[in-house]
mmCIF file of C-alpha atoms in Angstrom:
data_model
loop_
_atom_site.group_PDB
_atom_site.id
_atom_site.type_symbol
_atom_site.label_atom_id
_atom_site.label_comp_id
_atom_site.label_asym_id
_atom_site.label_seq_id
_atom_site.Cartn_x
_atom_site.Cartn_y
_atom_site.Cartn_z
ATOM 1 C CA GLY A 26 -3.723 -5.209 4.335
ATOM 2 C CA CYS A 27 -1.852 -4.623 7.564
ATOM 3 C CA SER A 28 -0.047 -7.949 7.207
ATOM 4 C CA LEU A 29 2.052 -8.539 10.331
ATOM 5 C CA GLY A 30 1.604 -4.960 11.529
ATOM 6 C CA ALA A 31 5.009 -3.381 10.821
ATOM 7 C CA VAL A 32 3.534 -0.051 9.674
ATOM 8 C CA ALA A 33 0.947 -0.067 12.467
ATOM 9 C CA PHE A 34 3.727 -0.520 15.045
ATOM 10 C CA VAL A 35 5.728 2.388 13.604
ATOM 11 C CA LEU A 36 2.658 4.643 13.525
ATOM 12 C CA ALA A 37 1.680 3.709 17.089
ATOM 13 C CA SER A 38 5.159 4.278 18.511
ATOM 14 C CA SER A 39 5.647 7.578 16.692
ATOM 15 C CA THR A 40 2.291 8.968 17.868
ATOM 16 C CA GLU A 41 2.295 7.457 21.370
ATOM 17 C CA GLU A 42 2.474 10.813 23.192
ATOM 18 C CA ARG A 43 -0.387 12.267 21.134
ATOM 19 C CA GLY A 44 -2.875 9.555 22.073
ATOM 20 C CA CYS A 45 -3.630 8.600 18.482
ATOM 21 C CA GLU A 46 -5.535 5.489 17.562
ATOM 22 C CA VAL A 47 -4.118 3.211 14.869
ATOM 23 C CA ILE A 48 -6.558 0.931 13.057
ATOM 24 C CA ALA A 49 -4.959 -1.940 11.136
ATOM 25 C CA VAL A 50 -7.129 -3.708 8.569
ATOM 26 C CA ASP A 51 -6.554 -6.954 6.672
ATOM 27 C CA ASN A 52 -8.945 -9.253 4.844
ATOM 28 C CA SER A 53 -6.845 -12.305 5.742
ATOM 29 C CA LEU A 54 -7.798 -13.816 9.096
ATOM 30 C CA PRO A 55 -4.431 -15.659 9.413
ATOM 31 C CA MET A 56 -2.636 -12.307 8.966
ATOM 32 C CA ILE A 57 -4.849 -10.644 11.589
ATOM 33 C CA GLU A 58 -4.191 -13.517 14.004
ATOM 34 C CA ALA A 59 -0.419 -13.388 13.386
ATOM 35 C CA CYS A 60 -0.493 -9.615 13.859
ATOM 36 C CA ARG A 61 -2.462 -10.036 17.097
ATOM 37 C CA GLU A 62 0.202 -12.464 18.395
ATOM 38 C CA ARG A 63 2.910 -9.905 17.626
ATOM 39 C CA LEU A 64 0.849 -7.165 19.301
ATOM 40 C CA GLU A 65 0.538 -9.165 22.508
ATOM 41 C CA LYS A 66 4.342 -9.374 22.764
ATOM 42 C CA ARG A 67 4.914 -5.680 22.137
ATOM 43 C CA ARG A 68 4.836 -2.930 24.728
ATOM 44 C CA GLY A 69 3.096 0.276 23.631
ATOM 45 C CA SER A 70 0.772 -1.377 21.146
ATOM 46 C CA GLU A 71 -2.400 -0.668 23.119
ATOM 47 C CA SER A 72 -3.370 2.061 20.653
ATOM 48 C CA ILE A 73 -3.610 -0.440 17.760
ATOM 49 C CA SER A 74 -6.994 -1.938 16.895
ATOM 50 C CA LEU A 75 -7.164 -4.845 14.484
ATOM 51 C CA VAL A 76 -10.028 -5.183 12.014
ATOM 52 C CA HIS A 77 -10.633 -8.283 9.909
ATOM 53 C CA ASP A 78 -12.461 -6.973 6.872
ATOM 54 C CA ASP A 79 -12.132 -6.048 3.222
ATOM 55 C CA ILE A 80 -10.904 -2.526 2.470
ATOM 56 C CA ASP A 81 -14.087 -1.929 0.445
ATOM 57 C CA ASN A 82 -16.120 -2.264 3.661
ATOM 58 C CA VAL A 83 -14.023 0.094 5.787
ATOM 59 C CA ASN A 84 -15.555 3.447 6.693
ATOM 60 C CA PHE A 85 -12.762 5.975 6.871
ATOM 61 C CA LYS A 86 -13.676 8.796 9.256
ATOM 62 C CA LYS A 87 -11.666 11.748 10.518
ATOM 63 C CA ALA A 88 -8.346 10.118 9.677
ATOM 64 C CA SER A 89 -5.136 12.114 9.797
ATOM 65 C CA VAL A 90 -3.110 9.481 7.963
ATOM 66 C CA ILE A 91 -4.145 6.505 5.857
ATOM 67 C CA VAL A 92 -1.491 4.075 4.638
ATOM 68 C CA SER A 93 -1.996 1.514 1.901
ATOM 69 C CA ASN A 94 1.037 -0.624 1.171
ATOM 70 C CA PHE A 95 0.759 -2.881 -1.864
ATOM 71 C CA THR A 96 -2.977 -3.387 -1.456
ATOM 72 C CA LEU A 97 -4.810 -1.417 -4.141
ATOM 73 C CA GLN A 98 -2.947 -3.251 -6.909
ATOM 74 C CA PHE A 99 -5.103 -6.267 -6.013
ATOM 75 C CA ILE A 100 -8.348 -4.306 -6.383
ATOM 76 C CA GLU A 101 -10.025 -4.409 -9.797
ATOM 77 C CA GLN A 102 -8.789 -1.455 -11.832
ATOM 78 C CA ASP A 103 -12.239 0.014 -12.426
ATOM 79 C CA LEU A 104 -12.920 0.047 -8.647
ATOM 80 C CA ARG A 105 -9.681 1.756 -7.588
ATOM 81 C CA GLU A 106 -10.808 5.305 -8.262
ATOM 82 C CA GLY A 107 -13.923 4.937 -6.113
ATOM 83 C CA LEU A 108 -11.895 3.496 -3.257
ATOM 84 C CA ILE A 109 -9.357 6.322 -3.446
ATOM 85 C CA LYS A 110 -12.226 8.849 -3.396
ATOM 86 C CA LYS A 111 -13.606 7.110 -0.308
ATOM 87 C CA ILE A 112 -10.175 7.373 1.333
ATOM 88 C CA PHE A 113 -9.964 11.062 0.368
ATOM 89 C CA ASP A 114 -13.407 11.734 1.855
ATOM 90 C CA GLY A 115 -12.393 10.010 5.120
ATOM 91 C CA LEU A 116 -9.342 12.199 5.658
ATOM 92 C CA GLU A 117 -9.303 15.381 7.721
ATOM 93 C CA GLU A 118 -8.272 18.568 5.931
ATOM 94 C CA GLY A 119 -4.477 18.445 5.675
ATOM 95 C CA GLY A 120 -4.533 14.671 6.103
ATOM 96 C CA ILE A 121 -2.219 12.463 4.104
ATOM 97 C CA PHE A 122 -2.603 9.256 2.173
ATOM 98 C CA ILE A 123 0.572 7.200 1.802
ATOM 99 C CA LEU A 124 0.268 4.814 -1.108
ATOM 100 C CA SER A 125 2.869 2.199 -2.041
ATOM 101 C CA GLU A 126 2.340 0.038 -5.114
ATOM 102 C CA LYS A 127 4.073 -1.965 -7.778
ATOM 103 C CA ILE A 128 3.918 -0.048 -11.033
ATOM 104 C CA ARG A 129 4.343 -0.866 -14.679
ATOM 105 C CA ALA A 130 6.455 1.274 -16.927
ATOM 106 C CA VAL A 131 4.753 2.841 -19.930
ATOM 107 C CA ASP A 132 7.502 1.553 -22.232
ATOM 108 C CA ASN A 133 7.718 -2.266 -22.493
ATOM 109 C CA SER A 134 11.533 -2.260 -22.644
ATOM 110 C CA ASP A 135 11.650 -0.220 -19.405
ATOM 111 C CA ASN A 136 9.191 -2.627 -17.824
ATOM 112 C CA THR A 137 11.272 -5.654 -18.843
ATOM 113 C CA PHE A 138 14.441 -3.949 -17.592
ATOM 114 C CA LEU A 139 12.913 -3.188 -14.162
ATOM 115 C CA ILE A 140 11.423 -6.670 -13.731
ATOM 116 C CA ASP A 141 14.637 -8.420 -14.807
ATOM 117 C CA HIS A 142 16.710 -6.379 -12.383
ATOM 118 C CA TYR A 143 14.223 -6.906 -9.567
ATOM 119 C CA HIS A 144 14.406 -10.654 -10.165
ATOM 120 C CA GLY A 145 18.206 -10.358 -10.107
ATOM 121 C CA TYR A 146 17.916 -8.594 -6.762
ATOM 122 C CA LYS A 147 15.740 -11.444 -5.461
ATOM 123 C CA LYS A 148 18.314 -14.006 -6.639
ATOM 124 C CA ILE A 149 21.088 -12.141 -4.817
ATOM 125 C CA ASN A 150 18.915 -12.366 -1.713
ATOM 126 C CA GLY A 151 18.639 -16.145 -1.912
ATOM 127 C CA TYR A 152 15.541 -16.796 -4.003
ATOM 128 C CA SER A 153 15.815 -19.578 -6.551
ATOM 129 C CA ASP A 154 14.673 -19.228 -10.167
ATOM 130 C CA GLU A 155 11.862 -21.640 -9.341
ATOM 131 C CA GLU A 156 10.682 -19.558 -6.366
ATOM 132 C CA ILE A 157 10.765 -16.369 -8.439
ATOM 133 C CA ALA A 158 8.817 -18.025 -11.285
ATOM 134 C CA ARG A 159 6.281 -19.539 -8.871
ATOM 135 C CA LYS A 160 5.615 -16.180 -7.206
ATOM 136 C CA ARG A 161 5.293 -14.437 -10.561
ATOM 137 C CA GLU A 162 2.843 -17.094 -11.765
ATOM 138 C CA ALA A 163 0.801 -16.874 -8.540
ATOM 139 C CA LEU A 164 0.426 -13.107 -8.967
ATOM 140 C CA GLU A 165 -0.314 -13.209 -12.692
ATOM 141 C CA ASP A 166 -3.792 -11.746 -13.337
ATOM 142 C CA VAL A 167 -4.221 -11.116 -9.575
ATOM 143 C CA LEU A 168 -1.831 -8.215 -9.118
ATOM 144 C CA VAL A 169 -2.532 -5.749 -11.911
ATOM 145 C CA PRO A 170 -0.152 -2.779 -11.723
ATOM 146 C CA ASP A 171 -0.855 0.702 -13.057
ATOM 147 C CA SER A 172 1.624 3.262 -14.301
ATOM 148 C CA LEU A 173 2.999 5.922 -11.977
ATOM 149 C CA GLU A 174 1.083 8.523 -13.969
ATOM 150 C CA GLY A 175 -2.088 6.466 -13.618
ATOM 151 C CA TRP A 176 -1.818 6.508 -9.810
ATOM 152 C CA GLN A 177 -0.950 10.213 -9.734
ATOM 153 C CA ASN A 178 -3.891 11.125 -11.977
ATOM 154 C CA ARG A 179 -6.300 8.947 -10.006
ATOM 155 C CA LEU A 180 -5.239 10.635 -6.745
ATOM 156 C CA LYS A 181 -5.680 14.105 -8.223
ATOM 157 C CA ARG A 182 -9.102 13.228 -9.654
ATOM 158 C CA ALA A 183 -10.141 12.095 -6.158
ATOM 159 C CA GLY A 184 -9.377 15.610 -4.914
ATOM 160 C CA PHE A 185 -5.839 15.470 -3.521
ATOM 161 C CA LYS A 186 -4.188 18.854 -4.064
ATOM 162 C CA GLU A 187 -0.616 17.575 -3.835
ATOM 163 C CA VAL A 188 0.843 14.230 -4.872
ATOM 164 C CA HIS A 189 4.538 13.557 -4.295
ATOM 165 C CA GLN A 190 6.645 10.513 -5.103
ATOM 166 C CA TRP A 191 8.899 10.055 -2.106
ATOM 167 C CA PHE A 192 10.363 6.606 -2.812
ATOM 168 C CA ARG A 193 11.116 4.365 -5.753
ATOM 169 C CA CYS A 194 13.028 1.117 -6.088
ATOM 170 C CA PHE A 195 12.815 -0.793 -9.375
ATOM 171 C CA ASN A 196 9.110 -0.868 -10.195
ATOM 172 C CA PHE A 197 7.889 -0.135 -6.658
ATOM 173 C CA ILE A 198 6.881 3.378 -5.645
ATOM 174 C CA SER A 199 5.517 5.256 -2.661
ATOM 175 C CA LEU A 200 3.444 8.386 -3.007
ATOM 176 C CA ILE A 201 2.237 10.898 -0.446
ATOM 177 C CA ALA A 202 -1.053 12.564 -1.338
ATOM 178 C CA ILE A 203 -2.135 15.563 0.731
ATOM 179 C CA LYS A 204 -5.733 16.645 1.182
ATOM 180 C CA GLY A 205 -5.817 20.423 0.860
ATOM 181 C CA LYS A 206 -8.340 22.731 2.399
ATOM 182 C CA SER A 207 -11.682 22.963 0.640
ATOM 183 C CA GLN A 208 -12.171 26.063 -1.476
#
């Protein structure tokens, strides 16, 4: 989901001189409409196209970069591998897939530690205990995280030759997967 378009804006501005097209997809019509309002106020956003659809229906073709920020964790676990393969197939040789997701630690005590400290971070940033509990309850059984190793293995099974973790904060990670040349 492109949400309010922050990543799309960064991609568009950083590729402006190359004439690249940025396609931002979200299955939430209110998010697409809010993103469109932001686009209209922003110079240099002509290269961004908005698509209101589900990621399962998107045909990825000749993409250099595909970014998925905190989206696949909402897809049923048994469907994730097929979607990642579809993304892989839609990338050009040498293309990259940037994947950011919430993860679960393999060890329960590590998982509890990370979640407790993340909630502490939220409290420091002004969230009340009630707001934190309400958000956690709303995401229960909707957001189903995988382990870091699970994501890495899934990406490699799809065909990505290289998978690198480039960011981690608490139980949130970002990976860059690179499509190597066919043998």
